[in-house]
Tab-separated table of C-alpha atoms and ligand atoms in Angstrom:
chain	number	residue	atom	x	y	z
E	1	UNK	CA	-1.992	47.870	-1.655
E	2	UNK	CA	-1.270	44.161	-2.046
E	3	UNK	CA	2.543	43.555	-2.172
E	4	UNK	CA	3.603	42.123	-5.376
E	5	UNK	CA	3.789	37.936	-5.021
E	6	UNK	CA	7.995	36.940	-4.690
E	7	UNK	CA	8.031	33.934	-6.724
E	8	UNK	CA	6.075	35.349	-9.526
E	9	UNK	CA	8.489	38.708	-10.236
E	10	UNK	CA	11.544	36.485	-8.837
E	11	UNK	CA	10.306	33.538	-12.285
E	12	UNK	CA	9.568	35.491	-14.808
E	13	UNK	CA	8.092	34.136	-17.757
E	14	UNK	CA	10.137	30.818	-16.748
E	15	UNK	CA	8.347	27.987	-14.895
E	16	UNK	CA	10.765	25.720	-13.028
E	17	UNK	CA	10.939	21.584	-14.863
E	18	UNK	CA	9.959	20.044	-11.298
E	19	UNK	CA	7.747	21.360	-8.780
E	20	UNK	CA	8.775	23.552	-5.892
E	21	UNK	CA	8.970	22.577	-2.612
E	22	UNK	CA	6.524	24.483	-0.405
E	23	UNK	CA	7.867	23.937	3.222
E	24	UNK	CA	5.580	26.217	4.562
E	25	UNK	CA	3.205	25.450	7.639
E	26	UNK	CA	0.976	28.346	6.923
E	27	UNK	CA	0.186	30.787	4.037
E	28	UNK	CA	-0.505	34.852	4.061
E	29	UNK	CA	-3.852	36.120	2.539
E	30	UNK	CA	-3.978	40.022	1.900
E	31	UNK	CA	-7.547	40.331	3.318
E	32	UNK	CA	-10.685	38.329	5.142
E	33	UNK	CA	-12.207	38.504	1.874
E	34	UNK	CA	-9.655	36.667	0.485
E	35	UNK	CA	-9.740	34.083	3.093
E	36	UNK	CA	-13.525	33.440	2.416
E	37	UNK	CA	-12.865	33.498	-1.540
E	38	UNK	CA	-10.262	30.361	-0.411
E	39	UNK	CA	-12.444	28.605	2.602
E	40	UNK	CA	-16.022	28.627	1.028
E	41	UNK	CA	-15.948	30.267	-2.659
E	42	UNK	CA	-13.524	27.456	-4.392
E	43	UNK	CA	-10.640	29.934	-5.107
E	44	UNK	CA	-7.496	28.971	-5.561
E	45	UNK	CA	-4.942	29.147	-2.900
E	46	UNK	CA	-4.063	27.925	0.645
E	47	UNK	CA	-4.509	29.211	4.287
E	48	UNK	CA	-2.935	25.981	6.649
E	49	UNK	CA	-0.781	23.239	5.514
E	50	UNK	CA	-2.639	20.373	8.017
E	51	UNK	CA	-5.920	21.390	5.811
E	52	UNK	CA	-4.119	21.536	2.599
E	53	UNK	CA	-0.602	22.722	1.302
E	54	UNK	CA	0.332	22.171	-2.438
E	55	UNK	CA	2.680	19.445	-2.653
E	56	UNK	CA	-0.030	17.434	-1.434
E	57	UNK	CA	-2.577	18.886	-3.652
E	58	UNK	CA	0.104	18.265	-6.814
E	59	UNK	CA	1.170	14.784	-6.164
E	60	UNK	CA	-2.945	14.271	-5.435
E	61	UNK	CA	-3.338	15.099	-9.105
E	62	UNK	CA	-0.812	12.801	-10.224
E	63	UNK	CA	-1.901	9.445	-8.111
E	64	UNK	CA	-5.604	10.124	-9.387
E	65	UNK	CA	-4.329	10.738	-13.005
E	66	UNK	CA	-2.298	7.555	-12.192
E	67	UNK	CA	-5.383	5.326	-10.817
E	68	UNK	CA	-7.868	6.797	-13.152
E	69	UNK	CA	-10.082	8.261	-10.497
E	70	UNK	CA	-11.815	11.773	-9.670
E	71	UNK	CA	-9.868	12.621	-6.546
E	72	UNK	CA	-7.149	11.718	-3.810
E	73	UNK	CA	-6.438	12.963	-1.043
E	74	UNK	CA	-2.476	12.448	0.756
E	75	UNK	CA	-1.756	11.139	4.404
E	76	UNK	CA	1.165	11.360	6.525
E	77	UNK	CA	1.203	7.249	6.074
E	78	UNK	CA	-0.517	4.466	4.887
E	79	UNK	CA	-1.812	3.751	8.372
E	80	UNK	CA	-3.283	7.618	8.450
E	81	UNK	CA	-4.688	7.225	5.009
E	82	UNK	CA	-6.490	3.498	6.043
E	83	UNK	CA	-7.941	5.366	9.485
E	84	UNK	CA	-9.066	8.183	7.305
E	85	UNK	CA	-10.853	5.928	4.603
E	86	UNK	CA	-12.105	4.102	7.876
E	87	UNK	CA	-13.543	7.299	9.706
E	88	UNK	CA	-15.317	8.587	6.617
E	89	UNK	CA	-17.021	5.403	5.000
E	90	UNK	CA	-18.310	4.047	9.035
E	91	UNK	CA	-20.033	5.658	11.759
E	92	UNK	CA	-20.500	4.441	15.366
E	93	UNK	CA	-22.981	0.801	15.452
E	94	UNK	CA	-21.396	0.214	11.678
E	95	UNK	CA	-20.279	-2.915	10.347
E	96	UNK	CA	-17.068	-3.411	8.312
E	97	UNK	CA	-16.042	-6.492	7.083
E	98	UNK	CA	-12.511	-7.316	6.141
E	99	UNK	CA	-10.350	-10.074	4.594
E	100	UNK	CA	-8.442	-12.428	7.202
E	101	UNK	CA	-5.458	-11.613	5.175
E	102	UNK	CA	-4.393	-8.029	6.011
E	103	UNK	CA	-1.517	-6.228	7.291
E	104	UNK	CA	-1.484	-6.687	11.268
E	105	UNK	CA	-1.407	-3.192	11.743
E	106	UNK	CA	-4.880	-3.123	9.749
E	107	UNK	CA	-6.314	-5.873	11.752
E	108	UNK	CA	-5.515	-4.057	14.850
E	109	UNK	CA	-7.151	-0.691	13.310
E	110	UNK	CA	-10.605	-2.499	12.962
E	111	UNK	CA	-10.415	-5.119	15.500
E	112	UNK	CA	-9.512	-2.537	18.440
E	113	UNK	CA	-8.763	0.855	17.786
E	114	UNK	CA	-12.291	0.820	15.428
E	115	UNK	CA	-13.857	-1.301	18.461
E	116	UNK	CA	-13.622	1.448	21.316
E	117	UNK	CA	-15.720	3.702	19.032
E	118	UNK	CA	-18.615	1.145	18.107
E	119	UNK	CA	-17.696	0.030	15.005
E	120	UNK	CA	-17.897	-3.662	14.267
E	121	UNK	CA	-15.561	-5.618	11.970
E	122	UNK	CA	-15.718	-9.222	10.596
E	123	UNK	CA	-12.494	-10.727	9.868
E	124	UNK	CA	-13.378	-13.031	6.549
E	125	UNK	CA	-11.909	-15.544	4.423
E	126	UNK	CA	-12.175	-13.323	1.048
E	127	UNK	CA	-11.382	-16.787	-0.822
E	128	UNK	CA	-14.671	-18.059	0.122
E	129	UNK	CA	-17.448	-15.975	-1.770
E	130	UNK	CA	-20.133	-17.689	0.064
E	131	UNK	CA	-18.399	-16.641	3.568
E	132	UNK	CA	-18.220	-13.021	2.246
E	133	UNK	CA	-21.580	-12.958	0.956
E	134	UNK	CA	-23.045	-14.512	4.039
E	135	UNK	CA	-21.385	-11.337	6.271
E	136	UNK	CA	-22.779	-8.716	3.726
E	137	UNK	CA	-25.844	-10.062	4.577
E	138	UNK	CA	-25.864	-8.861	7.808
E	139	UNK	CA	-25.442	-5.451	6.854
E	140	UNK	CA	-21.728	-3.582	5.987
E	141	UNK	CA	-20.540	-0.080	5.302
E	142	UNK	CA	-17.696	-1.412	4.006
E	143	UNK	CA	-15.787	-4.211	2.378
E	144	UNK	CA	-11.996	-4.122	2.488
E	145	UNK	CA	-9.193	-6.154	0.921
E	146	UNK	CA	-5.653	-6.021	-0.070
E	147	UNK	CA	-5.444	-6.727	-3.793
E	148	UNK	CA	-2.183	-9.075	-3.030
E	149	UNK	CA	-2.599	-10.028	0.874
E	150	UNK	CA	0.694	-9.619	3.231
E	151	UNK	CA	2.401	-11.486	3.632
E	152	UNK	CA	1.161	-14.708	1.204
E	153	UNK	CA	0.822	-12.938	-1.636
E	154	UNK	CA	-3.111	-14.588	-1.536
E	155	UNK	CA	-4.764	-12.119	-4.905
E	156	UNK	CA	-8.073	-11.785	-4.331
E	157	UNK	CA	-11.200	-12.289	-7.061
E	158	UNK	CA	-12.223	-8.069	-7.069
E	159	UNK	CA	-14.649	-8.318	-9.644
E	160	UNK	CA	-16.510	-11.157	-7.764
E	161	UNK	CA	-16.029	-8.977	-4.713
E	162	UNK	CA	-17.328	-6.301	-6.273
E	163	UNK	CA	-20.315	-7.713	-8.089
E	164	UNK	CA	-21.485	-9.360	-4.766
E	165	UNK	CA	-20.837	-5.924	-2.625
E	166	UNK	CA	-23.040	-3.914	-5.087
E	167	UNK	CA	-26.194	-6.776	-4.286
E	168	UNK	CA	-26.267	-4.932	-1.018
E	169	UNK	CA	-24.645	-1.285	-1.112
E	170	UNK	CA	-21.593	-2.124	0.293
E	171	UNK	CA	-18.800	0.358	-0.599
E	172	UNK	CA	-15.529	-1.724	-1.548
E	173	UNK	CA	-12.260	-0.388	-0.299
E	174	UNK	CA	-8.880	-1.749	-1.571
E	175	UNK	CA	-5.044	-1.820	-0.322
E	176	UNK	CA	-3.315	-1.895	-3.018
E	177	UNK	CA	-0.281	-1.384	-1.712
E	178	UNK	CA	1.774	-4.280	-3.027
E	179	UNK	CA	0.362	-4.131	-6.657
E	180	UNK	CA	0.452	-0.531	-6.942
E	181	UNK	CA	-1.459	1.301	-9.696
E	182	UNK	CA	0.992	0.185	-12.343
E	183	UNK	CA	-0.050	-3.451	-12.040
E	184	UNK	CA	-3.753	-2.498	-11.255
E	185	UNK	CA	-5.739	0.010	-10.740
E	186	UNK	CA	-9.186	-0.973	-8.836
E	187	UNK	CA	-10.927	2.068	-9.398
E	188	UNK	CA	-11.045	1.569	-13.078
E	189	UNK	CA	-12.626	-2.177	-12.267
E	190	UNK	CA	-15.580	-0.504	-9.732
E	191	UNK	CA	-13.813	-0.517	-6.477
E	192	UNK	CA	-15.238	2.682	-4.484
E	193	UNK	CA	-12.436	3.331	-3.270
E	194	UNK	CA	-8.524	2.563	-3.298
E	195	UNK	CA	-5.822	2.793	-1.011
E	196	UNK	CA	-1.753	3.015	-1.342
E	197	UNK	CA	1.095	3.046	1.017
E	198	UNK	CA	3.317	5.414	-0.965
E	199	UNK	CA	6.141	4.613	1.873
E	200	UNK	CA	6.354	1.249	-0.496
E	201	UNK	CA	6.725	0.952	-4.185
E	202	UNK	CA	5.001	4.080	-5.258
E	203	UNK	CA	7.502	6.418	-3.297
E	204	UNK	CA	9.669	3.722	-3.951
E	205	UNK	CA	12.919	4.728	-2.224
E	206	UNK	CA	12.546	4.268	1.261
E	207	UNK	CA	12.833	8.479	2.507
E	208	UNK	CA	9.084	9.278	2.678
E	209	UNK	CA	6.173	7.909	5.350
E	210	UNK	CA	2.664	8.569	3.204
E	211	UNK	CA	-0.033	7.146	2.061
E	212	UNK	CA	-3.270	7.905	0.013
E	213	UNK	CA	-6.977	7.071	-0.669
E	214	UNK	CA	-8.620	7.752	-3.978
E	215	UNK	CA	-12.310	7.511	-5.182
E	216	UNK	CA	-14.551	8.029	-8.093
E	217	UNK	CA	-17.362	9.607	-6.497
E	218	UNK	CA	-16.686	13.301	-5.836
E	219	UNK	CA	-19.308	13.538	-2.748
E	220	UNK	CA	-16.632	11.295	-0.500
E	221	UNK	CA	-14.103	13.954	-0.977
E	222	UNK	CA	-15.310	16.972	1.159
E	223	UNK	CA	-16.038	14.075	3.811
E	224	UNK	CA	-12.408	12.622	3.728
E	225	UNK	CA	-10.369	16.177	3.966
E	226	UNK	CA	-12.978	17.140	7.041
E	227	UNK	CA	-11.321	13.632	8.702
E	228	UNK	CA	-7.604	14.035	7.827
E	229	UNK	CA	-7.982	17.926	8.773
E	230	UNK	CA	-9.690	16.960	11.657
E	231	UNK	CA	-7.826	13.652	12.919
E	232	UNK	CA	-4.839	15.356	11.907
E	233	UNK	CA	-3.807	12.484	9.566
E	234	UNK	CA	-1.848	15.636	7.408
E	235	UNK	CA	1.351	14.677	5.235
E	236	UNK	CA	4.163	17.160	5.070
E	237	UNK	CA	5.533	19.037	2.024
E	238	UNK	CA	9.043	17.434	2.014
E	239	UNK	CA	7.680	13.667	1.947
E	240	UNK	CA	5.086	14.204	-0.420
E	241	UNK	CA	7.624	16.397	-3.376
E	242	UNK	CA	10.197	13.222	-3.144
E	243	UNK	CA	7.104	10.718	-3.493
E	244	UNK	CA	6.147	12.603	-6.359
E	245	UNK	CA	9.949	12.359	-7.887
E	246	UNK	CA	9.790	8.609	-7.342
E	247	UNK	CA	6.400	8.414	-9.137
E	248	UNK	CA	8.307	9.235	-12.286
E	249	UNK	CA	9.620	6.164	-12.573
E	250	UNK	CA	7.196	4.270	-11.341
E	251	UNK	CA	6.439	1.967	-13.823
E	252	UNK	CA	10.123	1.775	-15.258
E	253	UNK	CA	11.195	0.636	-11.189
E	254	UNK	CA	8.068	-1.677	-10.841
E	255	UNK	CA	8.358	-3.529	-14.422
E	256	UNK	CA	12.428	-4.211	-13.721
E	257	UNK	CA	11.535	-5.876	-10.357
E	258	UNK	CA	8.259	-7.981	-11.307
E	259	UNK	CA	11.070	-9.540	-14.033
E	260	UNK	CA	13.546	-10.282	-11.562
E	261	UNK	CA	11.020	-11.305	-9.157
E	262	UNK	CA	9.748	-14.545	-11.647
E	263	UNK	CA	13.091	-15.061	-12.124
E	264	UNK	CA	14.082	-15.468	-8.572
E	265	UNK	CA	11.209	-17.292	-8.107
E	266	UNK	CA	11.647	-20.259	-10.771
E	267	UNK	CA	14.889	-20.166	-9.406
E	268	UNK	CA	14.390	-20.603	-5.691
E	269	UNK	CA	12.273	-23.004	-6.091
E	270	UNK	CA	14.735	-25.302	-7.398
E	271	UNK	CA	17.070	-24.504	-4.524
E	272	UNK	CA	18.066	-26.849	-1.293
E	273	UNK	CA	16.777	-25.976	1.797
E	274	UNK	CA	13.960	-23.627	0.223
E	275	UNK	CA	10.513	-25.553	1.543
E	276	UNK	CA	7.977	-23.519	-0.227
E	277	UNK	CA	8.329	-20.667	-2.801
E	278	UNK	CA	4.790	-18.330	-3.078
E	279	UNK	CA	4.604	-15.933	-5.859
E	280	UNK	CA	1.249	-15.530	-7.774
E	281	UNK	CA	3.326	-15.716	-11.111
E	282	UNK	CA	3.691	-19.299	-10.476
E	283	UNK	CA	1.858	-21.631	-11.771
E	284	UNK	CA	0.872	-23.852	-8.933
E	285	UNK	CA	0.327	-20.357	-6.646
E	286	UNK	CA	-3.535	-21.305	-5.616
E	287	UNK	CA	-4.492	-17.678	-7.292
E	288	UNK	CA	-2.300	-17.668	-10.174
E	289	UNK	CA	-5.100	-17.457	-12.976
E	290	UNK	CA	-6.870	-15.373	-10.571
E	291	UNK	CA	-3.430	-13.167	-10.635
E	292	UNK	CA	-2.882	-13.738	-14.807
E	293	UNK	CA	-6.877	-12.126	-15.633
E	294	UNK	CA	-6.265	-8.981	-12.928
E	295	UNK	CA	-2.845	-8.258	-13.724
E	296	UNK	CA	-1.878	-10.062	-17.311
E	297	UNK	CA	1.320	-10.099	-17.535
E	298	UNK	CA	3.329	-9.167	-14.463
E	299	UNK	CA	2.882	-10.575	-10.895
E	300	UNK	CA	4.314	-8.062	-8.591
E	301	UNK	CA	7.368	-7.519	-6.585
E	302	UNK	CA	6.560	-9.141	-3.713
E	303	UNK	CA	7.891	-12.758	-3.028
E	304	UNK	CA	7.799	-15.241	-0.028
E	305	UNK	CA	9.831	-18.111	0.142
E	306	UNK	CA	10.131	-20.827	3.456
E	307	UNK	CA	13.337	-21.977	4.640
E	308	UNK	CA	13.740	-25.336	6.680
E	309	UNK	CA	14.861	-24.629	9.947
E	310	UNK	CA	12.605	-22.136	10.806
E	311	UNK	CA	14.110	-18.876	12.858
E	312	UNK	CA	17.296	-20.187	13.272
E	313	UNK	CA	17.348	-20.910	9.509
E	314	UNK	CA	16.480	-17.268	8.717
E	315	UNK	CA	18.797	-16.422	10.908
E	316	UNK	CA	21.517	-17.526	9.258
E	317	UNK	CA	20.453	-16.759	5.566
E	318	UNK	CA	20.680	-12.550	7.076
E	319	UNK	CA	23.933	-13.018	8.295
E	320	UNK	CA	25.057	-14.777	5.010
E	321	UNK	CA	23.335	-12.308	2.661
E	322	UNK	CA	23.804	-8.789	4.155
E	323	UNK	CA	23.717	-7.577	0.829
E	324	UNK	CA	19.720	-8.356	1.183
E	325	UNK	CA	18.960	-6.310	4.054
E	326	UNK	CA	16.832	-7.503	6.858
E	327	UNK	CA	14.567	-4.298	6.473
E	328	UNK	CA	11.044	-4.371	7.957
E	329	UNK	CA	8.994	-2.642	4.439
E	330	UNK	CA	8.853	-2.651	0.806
E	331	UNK	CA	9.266	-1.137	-2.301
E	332	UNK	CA	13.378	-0.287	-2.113
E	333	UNK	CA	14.969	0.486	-5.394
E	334	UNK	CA	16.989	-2.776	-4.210
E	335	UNK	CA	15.923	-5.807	-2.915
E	336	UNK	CA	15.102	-6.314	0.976
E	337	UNK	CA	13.879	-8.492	3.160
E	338	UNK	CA	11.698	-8.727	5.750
E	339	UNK	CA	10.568	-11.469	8.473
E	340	UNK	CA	6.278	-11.221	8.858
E	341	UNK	CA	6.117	-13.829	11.768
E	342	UNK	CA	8.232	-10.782	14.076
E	343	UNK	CA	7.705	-7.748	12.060
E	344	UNK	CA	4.064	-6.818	10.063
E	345	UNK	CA	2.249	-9.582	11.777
E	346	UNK	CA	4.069	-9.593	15.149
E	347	UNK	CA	1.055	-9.028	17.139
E	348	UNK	CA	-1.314	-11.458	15.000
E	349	UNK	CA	-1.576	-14.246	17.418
E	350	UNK	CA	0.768	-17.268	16.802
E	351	UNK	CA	-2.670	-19.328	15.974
E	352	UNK	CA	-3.728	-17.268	13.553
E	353	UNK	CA	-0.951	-17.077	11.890
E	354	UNK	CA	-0.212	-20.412	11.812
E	355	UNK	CA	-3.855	-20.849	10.334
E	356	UNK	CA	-3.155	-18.051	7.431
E	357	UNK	CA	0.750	-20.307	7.130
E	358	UNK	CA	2.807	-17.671	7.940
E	359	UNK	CA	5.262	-19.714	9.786
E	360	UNK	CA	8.820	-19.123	11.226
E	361	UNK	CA	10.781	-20.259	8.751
E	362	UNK	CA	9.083	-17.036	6.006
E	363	UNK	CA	10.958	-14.877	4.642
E	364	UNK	CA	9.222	-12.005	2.472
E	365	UNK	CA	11.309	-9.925	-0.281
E	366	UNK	CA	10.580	-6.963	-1.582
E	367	UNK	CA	12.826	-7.531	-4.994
E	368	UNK	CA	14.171	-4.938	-6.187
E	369	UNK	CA	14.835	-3.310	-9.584
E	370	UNK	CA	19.011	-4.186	-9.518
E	371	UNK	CA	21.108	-6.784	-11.573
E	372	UNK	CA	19.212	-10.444	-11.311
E	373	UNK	CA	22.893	-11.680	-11.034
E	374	UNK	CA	23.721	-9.326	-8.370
E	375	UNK	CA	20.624	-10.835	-6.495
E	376	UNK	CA	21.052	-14.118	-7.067
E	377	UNK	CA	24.762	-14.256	-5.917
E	378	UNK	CA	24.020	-12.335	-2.365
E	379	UNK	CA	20.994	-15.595	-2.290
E	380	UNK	CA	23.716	-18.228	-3.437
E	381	UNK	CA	25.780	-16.892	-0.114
E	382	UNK	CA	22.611	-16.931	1.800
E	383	UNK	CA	21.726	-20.152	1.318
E	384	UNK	CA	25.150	-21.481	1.729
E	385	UNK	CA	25.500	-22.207	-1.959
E	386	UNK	CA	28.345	-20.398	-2.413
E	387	UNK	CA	32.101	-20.162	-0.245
E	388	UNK	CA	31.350	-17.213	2.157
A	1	LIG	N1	-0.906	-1.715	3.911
A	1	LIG	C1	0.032	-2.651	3.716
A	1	LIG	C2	-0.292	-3.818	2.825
A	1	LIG	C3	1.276	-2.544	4.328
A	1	LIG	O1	2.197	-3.506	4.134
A	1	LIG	C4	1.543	-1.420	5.157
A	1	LIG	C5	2.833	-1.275	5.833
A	1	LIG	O2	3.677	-2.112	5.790
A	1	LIG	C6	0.532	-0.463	5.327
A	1	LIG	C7	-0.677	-0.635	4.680
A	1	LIG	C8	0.753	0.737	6.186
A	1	LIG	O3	1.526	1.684	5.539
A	1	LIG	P1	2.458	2.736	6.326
A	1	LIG	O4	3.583	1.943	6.910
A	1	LIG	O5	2.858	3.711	5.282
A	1	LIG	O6	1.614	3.328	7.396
């Protein structure tokens, strides 16, 4: 006889107002018929949490309710969730190619790591239509991008991506990690696929390490699990129930900081000792209207400003302004910063990013969804406007 299931005699007619948290590694089936009815018959239920546990599969349902698509599937971090998106879309003697302007992590993914196992990957100018068209040419599994490039903010044109991908059945695959689904969702525009760092502004508090890939077409899906079962790219219960807390507010957390981020923008610009000031919501930003007809309204919370003085300058703004904490990521309910020559593009060579203008003297922030005024006076100590 099968014993009677805890939580259902322990709830009642109830139903708790958030979901449980389902911290276990593995689950109990009463038979092997059971276990087939689960593994190959489409019943409902679980057997191993590195295959599948249900805080994953709920906070799934939200993200592709969220970037109007037919599935998702959760990864212990962005990284995982970019390797997995990798490992299913290319085979060995495939071709990717990528925008110059990527996370360094995701340049080393495809340049080495991708490499050793006979994939290919040319490193673009996305910009330049012709130069992206010319590599498609040449025959590509996949096209990838970050909708807003780290660290320099660059947007990219993603329906002129996409129009000139589908000319030769090249699957498009998007980080869109600093816009987030509440600025845009790509999916909805014809991207194949979409990826989000949920360890930024979608978890949104700094206390989870996940990421996730979404699609429309429903025959990737199967494909993707296999890899993240396989690779092992699993998230765990705990990280995935608080990203799916901080999805709640979402939108509320992400609106607050694109406002203080034009702010703080018009305002540094105007500000001694500030060389350069890139946010797409800027007029002279070389992808504003390119920024305006994605997004409309709001330009994300991402901002990059250049002192004079280079390292030493930066330096001395983070021991000023310790109320802005030097704090290598993104998405904080307040407002960080971060340093991409040493941090997320650390082992980009010092050429390159020179080339791409990420000097020594830039300073990203990740503004946050506080007081403006409380921002602006920890920058007015920072850059020495202010008595310490
Ligand atoms: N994509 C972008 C644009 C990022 O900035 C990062 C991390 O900073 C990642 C992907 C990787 O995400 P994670 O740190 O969750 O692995």
């Amino acid at each position: 006889m099968n014993k009677p299931n805890p939580l259902a005699e322990l709830l009642g007619a109830s139903s708790p107002m958030v979901p449980p948290l389902f911290q276990s590694s593995v689950y109990a089936l009463p038979d092997l018929d059971a276990l087939d009815g689960v593994l190959t018959d489409g019943q409902s239920g679980f057997i191993y949490a590195r295959d599948a546990h249900p805080n994953a599969r709920l906070l799934a349902q939200e993200i592709t309710r969220i970037q109007a698509g037919a599935w998702s599937v959760i990864c212990g971090s962005g990284m995982a969730a970019i390797s997995a998106l990798a490992l299913t879309c290319v085979e060995k003697g495939g071709r990717i190619v990528a925008s110059h302007r990527l996370y360094g992590r995701t340049v080393q993914l495809f340049g080495q790591q991708l490499a050793k196992l006979g994939v290919a990957c040319d490193f673009v100018d996305c910009h330049d239509l012709a130069a992206v068209e010319k590599s498609l040419r040449q025959g590509a599994q996949m096209l990838f991008v970050e909708t807003i490039s780290n660290p320099l903010l660059r947007v990219v044109r993603l329906r002129a991506l996409l129009e000139i991908s589908a000319r030769y059945q090249c699957k498009v695959a998007v980080d869109n990690t600093f816009a987030s689904p509440a600025l845009l969702k790509p999916l909805a525009l014809g991207a194949d696929l979409v990826m989000e760092s949920l360890t930024k502004i979608m978890g949104g508090h700094s206390d989870v390490t996940l990421g996730s890939v979404s699609g429309s077409d429903l025959e990737t899906l199967p494909k993707m699990n296999a890899v993240v079962s396989i690779w092992g790219f699993a998230s765990n219960p705990f990280d995935c129930w608080l990203a799916q807390r901080g999805l709640e507010t979402l939108t509320l957390r992400l609106n607050a900081a694109c406002d203080n981020a034009m702010s703080l923008a018009q305002w540094l610009k105007r500000q001694p000792g500030v060389r350069a000031v890139h946010y797409p919501g800027l007029p002279e930003h070389p992808d504003h209207d390119v920024a305006k007809n994605l997004f409309g309204e709001r330009f994300g919370h991402m901002l990059c400003f250049e002192l004079e003085g280079g390292r030493a300058a930066v330096n001395g703004f983070m021991r000023r302004a310790p109320g802005i904490p030097f704090s290598p990521s993104l998405g904080h309910t307040s407002t960080t910063l971060s340093h991409p020559w040493t941090t997320s593009h650390r082992y980009v060579s010092a050429e390159e990013k020179i080339e791409q203008g990420i000097t020594e003297g830039l300073v990203r922030l990740s503004v946050g969804c506080e007081g403006l005024a409380q921002i602006r006076a920890e920058f007015e100590r920072g850059l020495s406007l202010s008595p310490p």
